[in-house]
PDB file of C-alpha atoms in Angstrom:
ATOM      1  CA  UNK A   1      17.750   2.503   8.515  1.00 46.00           C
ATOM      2  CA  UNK A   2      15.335   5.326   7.278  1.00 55.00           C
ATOM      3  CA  UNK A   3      12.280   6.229   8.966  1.00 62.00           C
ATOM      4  CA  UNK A   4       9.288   3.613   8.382  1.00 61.00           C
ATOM      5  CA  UNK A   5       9.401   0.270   6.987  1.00 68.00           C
ATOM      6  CA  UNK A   6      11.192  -1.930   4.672  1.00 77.00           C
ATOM      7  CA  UNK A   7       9.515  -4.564   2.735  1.00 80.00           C
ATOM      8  CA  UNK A   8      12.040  -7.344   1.149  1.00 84.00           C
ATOM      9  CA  UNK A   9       9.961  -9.378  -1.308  1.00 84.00           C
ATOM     10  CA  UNK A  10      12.225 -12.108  -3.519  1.00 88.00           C
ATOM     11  CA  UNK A  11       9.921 -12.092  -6.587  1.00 88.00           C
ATOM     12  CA  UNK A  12       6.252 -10.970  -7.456  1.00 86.00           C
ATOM     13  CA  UNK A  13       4.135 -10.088 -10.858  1.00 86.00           C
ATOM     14  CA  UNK A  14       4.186  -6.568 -11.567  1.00 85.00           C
ATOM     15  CA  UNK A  15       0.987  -5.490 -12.981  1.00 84.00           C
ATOM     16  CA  UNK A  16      -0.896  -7.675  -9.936  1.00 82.00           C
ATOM     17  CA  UNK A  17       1.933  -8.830  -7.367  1.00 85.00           C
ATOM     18  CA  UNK A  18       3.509  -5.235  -7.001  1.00 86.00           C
ATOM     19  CA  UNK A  19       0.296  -2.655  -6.611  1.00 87.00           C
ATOM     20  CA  UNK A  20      -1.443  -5.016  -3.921  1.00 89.00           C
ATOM     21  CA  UNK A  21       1.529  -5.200  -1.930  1.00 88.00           C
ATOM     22  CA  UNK A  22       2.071  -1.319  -2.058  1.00 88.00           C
ATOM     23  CA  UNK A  23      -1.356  -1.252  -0.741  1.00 91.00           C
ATOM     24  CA  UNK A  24      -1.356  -3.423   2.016  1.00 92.00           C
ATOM     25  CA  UNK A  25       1.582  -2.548   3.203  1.00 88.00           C
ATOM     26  CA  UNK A  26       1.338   0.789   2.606  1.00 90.00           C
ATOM     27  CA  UNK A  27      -1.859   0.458   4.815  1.00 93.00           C
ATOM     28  CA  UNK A  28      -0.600  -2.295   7.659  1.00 92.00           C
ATOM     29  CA  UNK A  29       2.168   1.068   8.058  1.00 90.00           C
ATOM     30  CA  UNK A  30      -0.279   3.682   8.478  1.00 93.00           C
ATOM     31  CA  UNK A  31      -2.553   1.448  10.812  1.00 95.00           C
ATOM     32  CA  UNK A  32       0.684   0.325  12.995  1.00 93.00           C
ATOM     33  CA  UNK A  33       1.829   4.577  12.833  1.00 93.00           C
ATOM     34  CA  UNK A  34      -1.925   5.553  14.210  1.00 96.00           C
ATOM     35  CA  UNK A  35      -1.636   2.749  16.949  1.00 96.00           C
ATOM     36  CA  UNK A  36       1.287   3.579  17.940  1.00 94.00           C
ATOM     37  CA  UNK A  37       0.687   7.141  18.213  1.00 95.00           C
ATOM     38  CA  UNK A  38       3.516   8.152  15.389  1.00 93.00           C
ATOM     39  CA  UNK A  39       3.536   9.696  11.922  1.00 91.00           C
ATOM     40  CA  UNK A  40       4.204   6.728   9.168  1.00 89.00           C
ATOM     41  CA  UNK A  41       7.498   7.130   7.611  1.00 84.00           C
ATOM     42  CA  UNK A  42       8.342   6.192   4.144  1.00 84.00           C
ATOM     43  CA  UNK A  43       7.523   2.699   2.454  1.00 81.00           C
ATOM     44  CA  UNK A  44      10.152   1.031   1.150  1.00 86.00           C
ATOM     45  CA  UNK A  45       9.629  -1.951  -1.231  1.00 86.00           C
ATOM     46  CA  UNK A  46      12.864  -4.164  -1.903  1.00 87.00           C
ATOM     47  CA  UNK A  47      12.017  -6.405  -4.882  1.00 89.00           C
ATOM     48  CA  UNK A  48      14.102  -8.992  -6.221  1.00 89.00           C
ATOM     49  CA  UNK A  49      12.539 -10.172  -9.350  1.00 90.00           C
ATOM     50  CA  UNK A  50       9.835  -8.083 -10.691  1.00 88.00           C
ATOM     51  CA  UNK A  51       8.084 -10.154 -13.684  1.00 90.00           C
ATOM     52  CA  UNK A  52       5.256  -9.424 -16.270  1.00 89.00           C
ATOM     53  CA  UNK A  53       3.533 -12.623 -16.852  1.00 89.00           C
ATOM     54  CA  UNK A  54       3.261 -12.605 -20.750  1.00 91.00           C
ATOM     55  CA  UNK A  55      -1.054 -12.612 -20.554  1.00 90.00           C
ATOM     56  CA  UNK A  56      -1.041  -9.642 -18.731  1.00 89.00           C
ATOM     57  CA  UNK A  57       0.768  -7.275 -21.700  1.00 90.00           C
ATOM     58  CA  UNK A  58      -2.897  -5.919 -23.348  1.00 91.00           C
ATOM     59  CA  UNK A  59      -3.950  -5.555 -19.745  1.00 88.00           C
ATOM     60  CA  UNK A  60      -0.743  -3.344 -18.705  1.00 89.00           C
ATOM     61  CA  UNK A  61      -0.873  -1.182 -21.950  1.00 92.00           C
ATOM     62  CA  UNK A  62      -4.150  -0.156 -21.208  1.00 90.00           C
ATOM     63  CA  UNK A  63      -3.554   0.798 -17.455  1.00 87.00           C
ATOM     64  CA  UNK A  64      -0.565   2.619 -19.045  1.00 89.00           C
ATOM     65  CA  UNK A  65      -2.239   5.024 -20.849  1.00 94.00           C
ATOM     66  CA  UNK A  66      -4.657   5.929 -17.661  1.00 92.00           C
ATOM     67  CA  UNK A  67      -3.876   9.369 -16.350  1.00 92.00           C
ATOM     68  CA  UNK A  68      -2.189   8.793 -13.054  1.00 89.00           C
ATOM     69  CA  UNK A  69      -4.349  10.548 -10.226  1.00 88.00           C
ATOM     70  CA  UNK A  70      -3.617  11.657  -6.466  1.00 91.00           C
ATOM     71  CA  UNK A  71      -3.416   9.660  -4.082  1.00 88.00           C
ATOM     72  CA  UNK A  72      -6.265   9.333  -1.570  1.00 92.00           C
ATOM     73  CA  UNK A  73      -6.533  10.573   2.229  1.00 94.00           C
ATOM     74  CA  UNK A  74      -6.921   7.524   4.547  1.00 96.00           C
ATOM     75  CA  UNK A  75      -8.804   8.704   8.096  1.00 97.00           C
ATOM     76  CA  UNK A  76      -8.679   6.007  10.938  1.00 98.00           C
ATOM     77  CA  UNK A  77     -11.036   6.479  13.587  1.00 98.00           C
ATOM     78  CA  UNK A  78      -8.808   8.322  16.324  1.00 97.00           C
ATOM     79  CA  UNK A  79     -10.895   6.902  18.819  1.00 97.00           C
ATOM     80  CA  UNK A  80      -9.425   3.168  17.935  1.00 96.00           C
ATOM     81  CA  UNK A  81      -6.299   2.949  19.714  1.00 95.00           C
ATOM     82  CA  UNK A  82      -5.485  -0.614  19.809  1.00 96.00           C
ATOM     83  CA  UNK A  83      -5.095  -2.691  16.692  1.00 95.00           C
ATOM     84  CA  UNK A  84      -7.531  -5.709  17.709  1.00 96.00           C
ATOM     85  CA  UNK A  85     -10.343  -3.343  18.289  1.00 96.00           C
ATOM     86  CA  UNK A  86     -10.000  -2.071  14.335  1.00 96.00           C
ATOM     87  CA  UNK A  87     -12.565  -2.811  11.805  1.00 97.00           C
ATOM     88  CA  UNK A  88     -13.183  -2.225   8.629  1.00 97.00           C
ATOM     89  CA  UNK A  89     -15.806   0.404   9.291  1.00 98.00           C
ATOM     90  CA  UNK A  90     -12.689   2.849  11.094  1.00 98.00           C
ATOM     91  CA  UNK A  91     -10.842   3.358   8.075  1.00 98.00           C
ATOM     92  CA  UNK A  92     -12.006   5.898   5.373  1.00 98.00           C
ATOM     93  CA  UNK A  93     -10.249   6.676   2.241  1.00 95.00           C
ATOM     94  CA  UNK A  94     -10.883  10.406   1.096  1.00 95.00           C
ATOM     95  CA  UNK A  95     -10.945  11.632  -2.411  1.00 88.00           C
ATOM     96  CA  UNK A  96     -10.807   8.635  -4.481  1.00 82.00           C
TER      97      UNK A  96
END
């Protein structure tokens, strides 16, 4: 099993589905890593059936041609050590 999480999801909508899931996950591991104590490990997303739903194709070739940036810096306040005293207000995303 590698280092960080695995995410197992059966079937989702690619343009929509796949980037919020990245996200949220991405950010439930970094949140659960700073808790903890730990550095996150990798993200792994397991997808079974990845779909494009046929009124999203205009949509998708447009975000296609965007130039793909860096990713941003999230900061959690280090002073938040348990996960039910979090708020929205701790977390900071650098560089966007």
């Amino acid at each position: 099993m590698p280092k960080g999480g695995v995410f197992a999801q059966s079937s989702t909508e690619a343009s929509l589905g796949i980037p919020f899931s990245i996200a949220a996950y991405s950010l439930l591991t970094c949140i659960m890593a700073h808790v903890c104590d730990v550095v996150a490990g990798d993200f792994i997303h397991l997808i079974g059936d990845a779909h494009v739903n046929t009124s999203h194709t205009k949509a998708i070739q447009r975000q296609l041609q965007i130039s793909q940036k860096p990713f941003p810096i999230l900061k959690i306040n280090p002073e938040k050590t348990k996960i039910d005293h979090l708020e929205a207000s701790d977390l900071d995303l650098l560089d966007i």
